[in-house]
Short mmCIF file of N, CA and C in Angstrom, two decimals:
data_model
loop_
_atom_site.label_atom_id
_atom_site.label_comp_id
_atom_site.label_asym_id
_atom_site.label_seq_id
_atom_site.Cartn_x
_atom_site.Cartn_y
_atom_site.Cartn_z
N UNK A 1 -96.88 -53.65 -32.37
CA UNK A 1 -95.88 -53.03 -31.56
C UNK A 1 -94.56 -52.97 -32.31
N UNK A 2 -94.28 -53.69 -33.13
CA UNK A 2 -93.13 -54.20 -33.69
C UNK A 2 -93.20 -52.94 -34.64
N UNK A 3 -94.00 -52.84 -35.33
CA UNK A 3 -94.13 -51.66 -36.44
C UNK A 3 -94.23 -50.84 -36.04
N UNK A 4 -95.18 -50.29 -35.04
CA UNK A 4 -95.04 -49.37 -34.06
C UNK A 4 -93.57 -48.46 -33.80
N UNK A 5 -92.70 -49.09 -33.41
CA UNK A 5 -91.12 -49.67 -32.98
C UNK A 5 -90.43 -49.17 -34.12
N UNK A 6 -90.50 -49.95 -34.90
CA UNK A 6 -89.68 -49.52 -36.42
C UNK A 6 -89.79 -48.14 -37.14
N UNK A 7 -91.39 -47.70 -36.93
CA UNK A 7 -91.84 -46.44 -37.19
C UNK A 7 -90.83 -45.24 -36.32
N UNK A 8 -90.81 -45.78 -35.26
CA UNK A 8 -89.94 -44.76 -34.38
C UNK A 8 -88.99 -44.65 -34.26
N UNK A 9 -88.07 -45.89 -34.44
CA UNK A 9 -87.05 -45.99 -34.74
C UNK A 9 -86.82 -45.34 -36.04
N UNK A 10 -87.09 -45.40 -36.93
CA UNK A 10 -87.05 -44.21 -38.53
C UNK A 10 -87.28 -43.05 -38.04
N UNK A 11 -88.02 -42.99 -37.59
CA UNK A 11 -88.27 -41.03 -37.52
C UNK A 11 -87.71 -40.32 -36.51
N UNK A 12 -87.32 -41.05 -35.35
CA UNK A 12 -86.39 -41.03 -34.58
C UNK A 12 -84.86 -41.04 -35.54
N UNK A 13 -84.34 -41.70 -36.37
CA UNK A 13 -83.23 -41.54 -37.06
C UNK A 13 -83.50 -40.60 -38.29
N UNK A 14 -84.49 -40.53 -38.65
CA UNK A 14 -84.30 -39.09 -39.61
C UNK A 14 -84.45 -38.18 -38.95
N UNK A 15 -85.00 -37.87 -37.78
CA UNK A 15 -84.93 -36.49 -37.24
C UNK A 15 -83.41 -36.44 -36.68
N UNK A 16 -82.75 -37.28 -35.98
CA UNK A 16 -81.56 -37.26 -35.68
C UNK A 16 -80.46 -37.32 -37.03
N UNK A 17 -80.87 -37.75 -38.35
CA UNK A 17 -79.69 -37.12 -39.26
C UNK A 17 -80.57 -35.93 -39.69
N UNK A 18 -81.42 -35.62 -39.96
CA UNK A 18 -81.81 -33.94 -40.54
C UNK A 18 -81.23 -33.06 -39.21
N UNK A 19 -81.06 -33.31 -38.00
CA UNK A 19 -80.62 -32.41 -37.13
C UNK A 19 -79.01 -32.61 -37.13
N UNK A 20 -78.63 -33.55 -37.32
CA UNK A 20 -77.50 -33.71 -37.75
C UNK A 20 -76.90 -32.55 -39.10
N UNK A 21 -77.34 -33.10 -39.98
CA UNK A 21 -77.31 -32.10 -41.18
C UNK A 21 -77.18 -30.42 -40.40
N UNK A 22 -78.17 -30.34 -39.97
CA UNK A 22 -78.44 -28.74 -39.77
C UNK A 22 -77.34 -27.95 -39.20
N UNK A 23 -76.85 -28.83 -38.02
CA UNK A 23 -75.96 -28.81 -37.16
C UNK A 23 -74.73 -28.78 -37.81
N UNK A 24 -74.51 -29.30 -39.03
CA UNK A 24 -73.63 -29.63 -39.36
C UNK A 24 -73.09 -28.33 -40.30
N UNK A 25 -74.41 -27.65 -41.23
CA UNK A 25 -74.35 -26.42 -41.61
C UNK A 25 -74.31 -25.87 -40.91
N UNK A 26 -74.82 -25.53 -39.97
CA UNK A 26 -74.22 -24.42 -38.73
C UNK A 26 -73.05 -24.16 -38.29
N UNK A 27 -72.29 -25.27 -38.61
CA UNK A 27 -70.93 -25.37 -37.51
C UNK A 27 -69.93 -24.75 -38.84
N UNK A 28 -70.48 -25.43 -39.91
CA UNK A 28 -69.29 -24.63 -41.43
C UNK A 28 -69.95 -23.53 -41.44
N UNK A 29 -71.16 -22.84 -41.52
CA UNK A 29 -71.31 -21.33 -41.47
C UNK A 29 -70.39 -20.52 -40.62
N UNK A 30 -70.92 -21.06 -39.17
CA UNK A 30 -70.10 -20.78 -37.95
C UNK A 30 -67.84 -20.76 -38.17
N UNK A 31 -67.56 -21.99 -38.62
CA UNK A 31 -66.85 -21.92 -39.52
C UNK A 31 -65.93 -20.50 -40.07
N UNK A 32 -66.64 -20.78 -41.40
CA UNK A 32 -66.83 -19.77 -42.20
C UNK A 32 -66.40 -18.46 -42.06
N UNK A 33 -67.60 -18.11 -40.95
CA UNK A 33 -67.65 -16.66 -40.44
C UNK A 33 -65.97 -16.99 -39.18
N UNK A 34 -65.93 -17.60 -39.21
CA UNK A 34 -64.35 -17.56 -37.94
C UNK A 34 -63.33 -16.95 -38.53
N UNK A 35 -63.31 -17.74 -40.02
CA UNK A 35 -61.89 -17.45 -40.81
C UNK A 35 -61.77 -16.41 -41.39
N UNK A 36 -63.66 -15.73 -41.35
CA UNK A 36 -63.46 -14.10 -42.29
C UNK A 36 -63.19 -13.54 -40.92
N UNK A 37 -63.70 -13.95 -39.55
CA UNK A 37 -63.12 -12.30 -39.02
C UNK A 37 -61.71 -12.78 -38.33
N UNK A 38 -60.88 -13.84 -38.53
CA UNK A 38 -59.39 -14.00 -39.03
C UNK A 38 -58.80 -12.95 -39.97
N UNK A 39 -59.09 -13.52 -41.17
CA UNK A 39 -58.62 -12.59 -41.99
C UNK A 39 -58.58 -11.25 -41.82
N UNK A 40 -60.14 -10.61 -41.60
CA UNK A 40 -59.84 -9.55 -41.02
C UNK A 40 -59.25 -8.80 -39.93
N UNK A 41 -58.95 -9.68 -38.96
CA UNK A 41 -57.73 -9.08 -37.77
C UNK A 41 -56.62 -9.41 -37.67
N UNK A 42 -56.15 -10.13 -38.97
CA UNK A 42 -54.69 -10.52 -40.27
C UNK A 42 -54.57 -9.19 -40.44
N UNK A 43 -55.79 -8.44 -41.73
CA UNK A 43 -55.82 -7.64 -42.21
C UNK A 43 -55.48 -6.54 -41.31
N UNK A 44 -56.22 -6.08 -39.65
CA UNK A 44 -56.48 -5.05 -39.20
C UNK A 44 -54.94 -4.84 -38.58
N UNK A 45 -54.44 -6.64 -38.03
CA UNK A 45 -53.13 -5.85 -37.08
C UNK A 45 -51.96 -5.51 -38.57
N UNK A 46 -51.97 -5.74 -39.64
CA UNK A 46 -50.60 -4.99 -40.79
C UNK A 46 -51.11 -3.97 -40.67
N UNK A 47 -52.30 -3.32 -40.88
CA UNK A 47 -52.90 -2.06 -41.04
C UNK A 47 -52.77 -1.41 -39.89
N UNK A 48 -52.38 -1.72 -38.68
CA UNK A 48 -51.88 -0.77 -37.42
C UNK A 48 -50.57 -0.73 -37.62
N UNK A 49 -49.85 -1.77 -37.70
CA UNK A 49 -48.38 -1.87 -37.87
C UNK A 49 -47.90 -1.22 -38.59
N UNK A 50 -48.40 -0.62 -39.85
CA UNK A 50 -48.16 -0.33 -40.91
C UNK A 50 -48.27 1.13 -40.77
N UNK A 51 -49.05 1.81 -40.06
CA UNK A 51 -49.88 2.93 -39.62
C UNK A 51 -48.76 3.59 -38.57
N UNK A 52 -48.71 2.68 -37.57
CA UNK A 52 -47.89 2.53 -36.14
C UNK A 52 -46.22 2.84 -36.82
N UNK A 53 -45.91 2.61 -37.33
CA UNK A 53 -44.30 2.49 -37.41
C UNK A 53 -43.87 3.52 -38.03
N UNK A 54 -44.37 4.32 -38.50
CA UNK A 54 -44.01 6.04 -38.85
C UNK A 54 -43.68 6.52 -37.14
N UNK A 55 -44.68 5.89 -36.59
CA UNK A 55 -44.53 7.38 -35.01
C UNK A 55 -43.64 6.46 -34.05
N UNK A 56 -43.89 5.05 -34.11
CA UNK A 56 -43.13 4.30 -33.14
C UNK A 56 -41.52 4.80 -33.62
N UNK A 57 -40.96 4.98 -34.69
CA UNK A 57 -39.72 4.85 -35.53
C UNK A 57 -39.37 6.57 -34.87
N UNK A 58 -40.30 7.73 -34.94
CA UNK A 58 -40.21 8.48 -35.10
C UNK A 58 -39.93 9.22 -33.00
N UNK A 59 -40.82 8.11 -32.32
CA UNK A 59 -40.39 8.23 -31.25
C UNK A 59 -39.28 7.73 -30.81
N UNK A 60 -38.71 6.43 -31.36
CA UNK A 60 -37.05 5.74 -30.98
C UNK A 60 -36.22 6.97 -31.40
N UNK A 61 -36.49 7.57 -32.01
CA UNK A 61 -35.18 8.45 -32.83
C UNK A 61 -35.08 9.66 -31.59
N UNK A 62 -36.54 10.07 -31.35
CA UNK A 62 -36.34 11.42 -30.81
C UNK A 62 -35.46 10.83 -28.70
N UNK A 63 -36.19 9.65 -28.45
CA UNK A 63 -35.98 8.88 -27.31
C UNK A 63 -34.25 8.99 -27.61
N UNK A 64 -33.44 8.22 -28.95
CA UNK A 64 -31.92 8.18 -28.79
C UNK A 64 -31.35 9.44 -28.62
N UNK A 65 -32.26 10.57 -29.63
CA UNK A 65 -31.54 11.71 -29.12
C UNK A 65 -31.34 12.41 -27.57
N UNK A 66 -32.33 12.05 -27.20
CA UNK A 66 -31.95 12.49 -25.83
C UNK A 66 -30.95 11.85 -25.13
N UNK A 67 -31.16 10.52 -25.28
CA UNK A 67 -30.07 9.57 -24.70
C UNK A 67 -28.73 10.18 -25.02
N UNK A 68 -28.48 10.61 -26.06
CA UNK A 68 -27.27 11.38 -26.81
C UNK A 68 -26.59 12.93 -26.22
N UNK A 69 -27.92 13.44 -25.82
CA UNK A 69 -28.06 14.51 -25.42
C UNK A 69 -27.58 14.75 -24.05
N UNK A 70 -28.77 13.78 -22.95
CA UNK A 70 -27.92 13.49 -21.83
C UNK A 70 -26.40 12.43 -21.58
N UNK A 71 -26.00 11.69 -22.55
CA UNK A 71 -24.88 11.39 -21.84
C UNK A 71 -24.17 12.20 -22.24
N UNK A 72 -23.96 12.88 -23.31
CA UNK A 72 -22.61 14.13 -23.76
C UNK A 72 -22.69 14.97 -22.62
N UNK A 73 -24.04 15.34 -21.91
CA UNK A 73 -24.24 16.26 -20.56
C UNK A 73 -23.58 15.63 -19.00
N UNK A 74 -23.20 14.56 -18.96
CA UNK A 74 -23.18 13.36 -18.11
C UNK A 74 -21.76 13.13 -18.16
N UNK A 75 -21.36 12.75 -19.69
CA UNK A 75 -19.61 12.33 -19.84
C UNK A 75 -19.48 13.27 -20.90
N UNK A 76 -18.35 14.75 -20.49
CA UNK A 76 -18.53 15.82 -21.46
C UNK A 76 -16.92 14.67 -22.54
N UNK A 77 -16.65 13.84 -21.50
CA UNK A 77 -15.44 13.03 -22.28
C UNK A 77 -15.78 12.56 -23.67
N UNK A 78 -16.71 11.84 -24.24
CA UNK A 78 -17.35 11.09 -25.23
C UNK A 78 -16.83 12.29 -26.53
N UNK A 79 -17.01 13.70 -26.15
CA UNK A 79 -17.10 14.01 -27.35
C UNK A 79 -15.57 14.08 -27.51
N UNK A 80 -14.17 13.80 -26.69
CA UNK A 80 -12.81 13.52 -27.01
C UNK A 80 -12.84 12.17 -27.81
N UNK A 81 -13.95 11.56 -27.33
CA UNK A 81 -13.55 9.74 -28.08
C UNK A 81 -13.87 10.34 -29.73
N UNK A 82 -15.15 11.32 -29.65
CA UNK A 82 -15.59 11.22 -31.07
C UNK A 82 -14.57 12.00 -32.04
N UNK A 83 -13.92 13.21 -31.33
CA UNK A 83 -12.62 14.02 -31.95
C UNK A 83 -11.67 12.93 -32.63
N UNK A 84 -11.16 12.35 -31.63
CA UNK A 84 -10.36 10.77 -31.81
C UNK A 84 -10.52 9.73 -33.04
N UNK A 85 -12.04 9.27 -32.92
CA UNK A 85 -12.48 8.61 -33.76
C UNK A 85 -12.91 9.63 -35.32
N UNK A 86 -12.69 10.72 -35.42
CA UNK A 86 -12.91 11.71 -36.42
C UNK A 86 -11.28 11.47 -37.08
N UNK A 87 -10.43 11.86 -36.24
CA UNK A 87 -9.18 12.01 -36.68
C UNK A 87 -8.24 10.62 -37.07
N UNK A 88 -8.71 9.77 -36.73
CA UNK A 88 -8.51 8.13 -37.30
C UNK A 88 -9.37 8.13 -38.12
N UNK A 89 -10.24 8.62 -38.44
CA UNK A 89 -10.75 8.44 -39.97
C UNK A 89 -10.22 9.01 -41.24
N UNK A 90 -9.86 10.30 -40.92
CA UNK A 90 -8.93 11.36 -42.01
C UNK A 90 -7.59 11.07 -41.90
N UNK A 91 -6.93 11.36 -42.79
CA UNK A 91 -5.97 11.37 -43.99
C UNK A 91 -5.14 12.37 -42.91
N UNK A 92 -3.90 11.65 -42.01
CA UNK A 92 -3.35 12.42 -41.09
C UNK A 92 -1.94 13.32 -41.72
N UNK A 93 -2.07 14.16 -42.83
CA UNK A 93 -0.76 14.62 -43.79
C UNK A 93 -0.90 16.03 -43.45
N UNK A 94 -0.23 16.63 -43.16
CA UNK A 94 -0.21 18.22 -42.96
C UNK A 94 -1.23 18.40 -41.63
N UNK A 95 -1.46 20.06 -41.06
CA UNK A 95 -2.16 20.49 -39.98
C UNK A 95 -3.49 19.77 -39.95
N UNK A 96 -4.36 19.20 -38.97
CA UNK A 96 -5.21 18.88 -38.83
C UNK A 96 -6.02 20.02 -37.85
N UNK A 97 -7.23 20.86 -38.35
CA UNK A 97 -7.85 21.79 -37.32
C UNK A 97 -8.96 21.47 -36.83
N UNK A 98 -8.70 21.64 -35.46
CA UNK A 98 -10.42 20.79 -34.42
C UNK A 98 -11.29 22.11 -34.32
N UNK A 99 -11.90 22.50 -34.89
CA UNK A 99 -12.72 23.72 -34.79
C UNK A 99 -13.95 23.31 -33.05
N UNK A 100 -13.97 24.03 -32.48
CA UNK A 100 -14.39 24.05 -31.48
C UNK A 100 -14.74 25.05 -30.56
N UNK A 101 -16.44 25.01 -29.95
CA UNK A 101 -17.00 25.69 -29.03
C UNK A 101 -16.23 26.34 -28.03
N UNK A 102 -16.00 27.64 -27.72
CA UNK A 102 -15.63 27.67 -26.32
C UNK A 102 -15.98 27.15 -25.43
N UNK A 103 -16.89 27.24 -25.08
CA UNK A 103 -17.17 26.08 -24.18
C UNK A 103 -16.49 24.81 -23.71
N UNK A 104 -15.50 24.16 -24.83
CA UNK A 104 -14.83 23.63 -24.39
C UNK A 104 -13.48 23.28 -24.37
N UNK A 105 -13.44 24.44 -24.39
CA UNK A 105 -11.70 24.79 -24.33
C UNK A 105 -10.77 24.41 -23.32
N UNK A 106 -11.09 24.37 -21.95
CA UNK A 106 -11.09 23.58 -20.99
C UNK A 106 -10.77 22.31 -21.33
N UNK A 107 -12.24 21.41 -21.58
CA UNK A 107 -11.98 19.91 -21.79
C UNK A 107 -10.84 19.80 -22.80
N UNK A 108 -10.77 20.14 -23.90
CA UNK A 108 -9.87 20.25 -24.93
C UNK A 108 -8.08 19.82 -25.07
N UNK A 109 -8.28 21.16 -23.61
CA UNK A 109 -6.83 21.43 -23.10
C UNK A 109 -6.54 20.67 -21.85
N UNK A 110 -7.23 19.66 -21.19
CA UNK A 110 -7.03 18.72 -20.08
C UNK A 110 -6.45 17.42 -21.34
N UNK A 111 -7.07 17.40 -22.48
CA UNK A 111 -6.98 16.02 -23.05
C UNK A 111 -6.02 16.43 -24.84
N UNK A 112 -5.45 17.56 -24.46
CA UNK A 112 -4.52 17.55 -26.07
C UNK A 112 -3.00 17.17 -25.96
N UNK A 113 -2.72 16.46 -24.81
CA UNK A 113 -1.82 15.46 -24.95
C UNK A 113 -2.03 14.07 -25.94
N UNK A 114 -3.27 13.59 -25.78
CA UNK A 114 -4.25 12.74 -26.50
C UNK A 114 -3.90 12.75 -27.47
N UNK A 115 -4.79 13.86 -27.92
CA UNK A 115 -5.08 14.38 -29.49
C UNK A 115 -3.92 14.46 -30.01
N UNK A 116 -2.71 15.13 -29.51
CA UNK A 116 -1.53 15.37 -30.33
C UNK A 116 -0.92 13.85 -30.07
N UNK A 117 -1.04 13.10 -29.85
CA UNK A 117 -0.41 11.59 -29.65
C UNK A 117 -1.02 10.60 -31.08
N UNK A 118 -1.80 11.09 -31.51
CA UNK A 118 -2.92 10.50 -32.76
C UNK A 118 -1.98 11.40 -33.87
N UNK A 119 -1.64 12.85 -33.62
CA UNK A 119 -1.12 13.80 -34.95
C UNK A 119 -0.57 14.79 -34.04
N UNK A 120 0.66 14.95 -34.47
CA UNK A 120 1.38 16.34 -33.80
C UNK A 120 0.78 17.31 -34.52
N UNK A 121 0.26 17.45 -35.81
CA UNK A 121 -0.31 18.55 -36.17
C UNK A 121 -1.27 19.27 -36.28
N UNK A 122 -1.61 19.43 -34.89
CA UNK A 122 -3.39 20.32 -34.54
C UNK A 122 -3.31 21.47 -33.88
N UNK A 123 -4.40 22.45 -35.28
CA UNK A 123 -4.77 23.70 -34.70
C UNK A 123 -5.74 23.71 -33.98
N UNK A 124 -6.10 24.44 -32.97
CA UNK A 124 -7.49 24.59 -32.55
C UNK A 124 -8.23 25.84 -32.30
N UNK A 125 -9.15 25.72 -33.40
CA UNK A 125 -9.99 27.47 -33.15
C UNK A 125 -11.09 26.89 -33.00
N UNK A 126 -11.33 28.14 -31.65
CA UNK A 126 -13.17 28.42 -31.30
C UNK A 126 -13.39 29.40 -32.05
N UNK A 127 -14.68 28.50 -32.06
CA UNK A 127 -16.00 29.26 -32.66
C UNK A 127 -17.07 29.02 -32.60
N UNK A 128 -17.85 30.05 -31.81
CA UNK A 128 -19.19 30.11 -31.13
C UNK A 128 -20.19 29.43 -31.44
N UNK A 129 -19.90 29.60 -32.88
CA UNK A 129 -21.04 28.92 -34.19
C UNK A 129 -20.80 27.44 -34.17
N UNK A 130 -19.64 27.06 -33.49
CA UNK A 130 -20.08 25.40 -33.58
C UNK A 130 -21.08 24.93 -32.17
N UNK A 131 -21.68 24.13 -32.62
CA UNK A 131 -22.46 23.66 -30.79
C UNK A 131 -21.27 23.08 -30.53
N UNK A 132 -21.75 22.88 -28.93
CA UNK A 132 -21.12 23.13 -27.85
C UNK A 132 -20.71 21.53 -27.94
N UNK A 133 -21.59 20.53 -28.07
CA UNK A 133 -21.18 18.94 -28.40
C UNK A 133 -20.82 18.42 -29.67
N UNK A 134 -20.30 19.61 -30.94
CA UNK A 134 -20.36 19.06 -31.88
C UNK A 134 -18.68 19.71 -32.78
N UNK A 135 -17.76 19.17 -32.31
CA UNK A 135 -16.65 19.69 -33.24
C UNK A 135 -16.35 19.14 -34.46
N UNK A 136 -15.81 20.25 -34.80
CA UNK A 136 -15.44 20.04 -36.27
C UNK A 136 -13.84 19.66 -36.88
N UNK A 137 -13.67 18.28 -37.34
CA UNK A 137 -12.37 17.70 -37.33
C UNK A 137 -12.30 17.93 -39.06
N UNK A 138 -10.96 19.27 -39.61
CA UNK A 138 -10.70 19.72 -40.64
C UNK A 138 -9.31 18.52 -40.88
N UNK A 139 -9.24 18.26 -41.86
CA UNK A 139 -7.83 17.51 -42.63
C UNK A 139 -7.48 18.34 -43.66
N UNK A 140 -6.39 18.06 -44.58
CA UNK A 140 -6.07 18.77 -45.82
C UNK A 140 -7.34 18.69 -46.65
N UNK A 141 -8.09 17.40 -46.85
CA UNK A 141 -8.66 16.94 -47.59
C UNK A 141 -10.11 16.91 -47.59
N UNK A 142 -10.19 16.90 -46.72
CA UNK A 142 -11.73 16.67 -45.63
C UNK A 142 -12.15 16.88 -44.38
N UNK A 143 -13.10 17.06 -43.67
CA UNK A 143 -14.21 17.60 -42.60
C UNK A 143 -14.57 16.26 -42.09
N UNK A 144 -14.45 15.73 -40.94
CA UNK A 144 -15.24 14.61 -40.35
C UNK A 144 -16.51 15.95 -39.34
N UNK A 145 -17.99 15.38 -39.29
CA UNK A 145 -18.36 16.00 -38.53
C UNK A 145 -18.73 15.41 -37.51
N UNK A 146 -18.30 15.51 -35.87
CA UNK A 146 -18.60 14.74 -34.77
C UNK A 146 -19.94 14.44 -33.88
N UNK A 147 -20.68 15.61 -34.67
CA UNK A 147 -21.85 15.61 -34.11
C UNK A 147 -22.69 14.69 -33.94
N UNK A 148 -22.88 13.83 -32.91
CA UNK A 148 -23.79 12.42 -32.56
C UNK A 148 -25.40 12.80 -33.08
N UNK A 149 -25.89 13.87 -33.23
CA UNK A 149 -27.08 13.94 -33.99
C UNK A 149 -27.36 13.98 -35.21
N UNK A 150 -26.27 14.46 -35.50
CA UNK A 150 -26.36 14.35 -37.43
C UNK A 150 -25.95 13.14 -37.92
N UNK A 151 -24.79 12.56 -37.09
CA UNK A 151 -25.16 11.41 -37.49
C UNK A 151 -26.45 10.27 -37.05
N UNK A 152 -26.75 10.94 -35.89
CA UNK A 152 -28.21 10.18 -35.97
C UNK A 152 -29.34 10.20 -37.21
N UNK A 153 -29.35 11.18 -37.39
CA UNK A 153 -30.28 11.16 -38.29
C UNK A 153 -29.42 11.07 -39.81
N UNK A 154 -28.33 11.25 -40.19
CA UNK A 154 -27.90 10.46 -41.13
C UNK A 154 -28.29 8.94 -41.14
N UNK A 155 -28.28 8.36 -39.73
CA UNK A 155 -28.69 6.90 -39.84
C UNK A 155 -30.05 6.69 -39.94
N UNK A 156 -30.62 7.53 -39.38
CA UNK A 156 -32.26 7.57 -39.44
C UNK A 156 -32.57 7.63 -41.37
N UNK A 157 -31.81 8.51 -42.08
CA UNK A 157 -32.35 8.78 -42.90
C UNK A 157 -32.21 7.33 -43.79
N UNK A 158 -30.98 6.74 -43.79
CA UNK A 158 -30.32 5.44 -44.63
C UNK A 158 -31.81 4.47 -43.87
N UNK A 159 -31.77 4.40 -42.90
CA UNK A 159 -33.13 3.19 -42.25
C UNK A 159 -34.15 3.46 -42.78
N UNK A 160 -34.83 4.88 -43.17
CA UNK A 160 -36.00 5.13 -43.38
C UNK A 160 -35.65 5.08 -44.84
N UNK A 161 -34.96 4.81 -45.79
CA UNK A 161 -34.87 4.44 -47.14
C UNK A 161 -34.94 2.85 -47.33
N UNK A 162 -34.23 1.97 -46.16
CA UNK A 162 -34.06 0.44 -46.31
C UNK A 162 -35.50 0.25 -45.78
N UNK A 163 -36.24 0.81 -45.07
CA UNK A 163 -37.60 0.21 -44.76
C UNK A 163 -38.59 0.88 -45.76
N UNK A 164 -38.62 1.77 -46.67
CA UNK A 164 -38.81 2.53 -47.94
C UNK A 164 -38.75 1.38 -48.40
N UNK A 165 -37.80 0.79 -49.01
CA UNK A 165 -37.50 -0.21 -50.06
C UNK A 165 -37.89 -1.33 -49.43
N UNK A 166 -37.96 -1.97 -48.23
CA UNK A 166 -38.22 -3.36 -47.99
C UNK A 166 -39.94 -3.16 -48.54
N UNK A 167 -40.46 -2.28 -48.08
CA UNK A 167 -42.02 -2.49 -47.90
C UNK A 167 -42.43 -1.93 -49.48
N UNK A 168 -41.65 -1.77 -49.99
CA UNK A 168 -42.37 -1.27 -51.64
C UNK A 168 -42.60 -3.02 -52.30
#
């Protein structure tokens, strides 16, 4: 009985470390295979992101323009701040000319107390050919252009060069 006993007790413990073992390869295969399909959904989400950020970038831009679009439609005022902020940028020496839409000849002339408080020296000619949200602030020297879309995409274009260069 005793040997009996001992017999079983051994084969009873080698079957319990060979199943051990097996188990044990299973679990590092198992393992294994975890960290490759890691890697690969490492790999898959840069490869959307990467994919994704042309149209995501390309929808924020077109989304601000509207935002741009409707508040100039909303507060026709903004485009006096941007006249303003045009004409504090230039070189205030001799006539300064606000080239401007009919369209807003009106607003213009409610707020050129303003304007002439910044520079007594402003002409102002319409012209059809400018849009209607976008005047044109002439100095001796230089052109500021007020247009909130061109400079949007002036900024769009500088971002899409710094993310050009980050990702090279």
């Amino acid at each position: 009985a005793a040997i009996e006993r001992a017999a079983y007790e051994k084969g009873f413990s080698a079957g319990e470390q060979a199943g051990y073992t097996v188990g044990e390869e299973k679990a590092l295969m198992l393992l294994e295979r975890l960290e490759d399909i890691l890697t690969e959904m490492t790999e898959l989400k840069k490869k959307v992101l990467t994919e994704a950020q042309p149209q995501v970038f390309a929808l924020s831009v077109a989304m601000a323009k509207k935002i741009l679009r409707d508040e100039i439609r909303q507060n026709p005022e903004v485009i006096i701040n941007l006249i303003k902020a045009a004409m504090e940028k230039i070189e205030r020496t001799g006539t300064i000319t606000i080239k401007i839409n009919p369209a807003l000849k009106e607003l213009i002339a409610n707020h050129k107390p303003e304007l002439l408080a910044i520079h007594p020296e402003i002409r102002f000619d319409t012209d059809p050919s400018i849009p209607p949200a976008s005047p044109l602030v002439v100095g001796p020297e230089e052109e500021v252009i007020t247009d909130l879309e061109s400079q949007l995409t002036n900024l769009v274009e500088d971002l899409g060069e710094e993310i050009g260069n980050n990702n090279a």
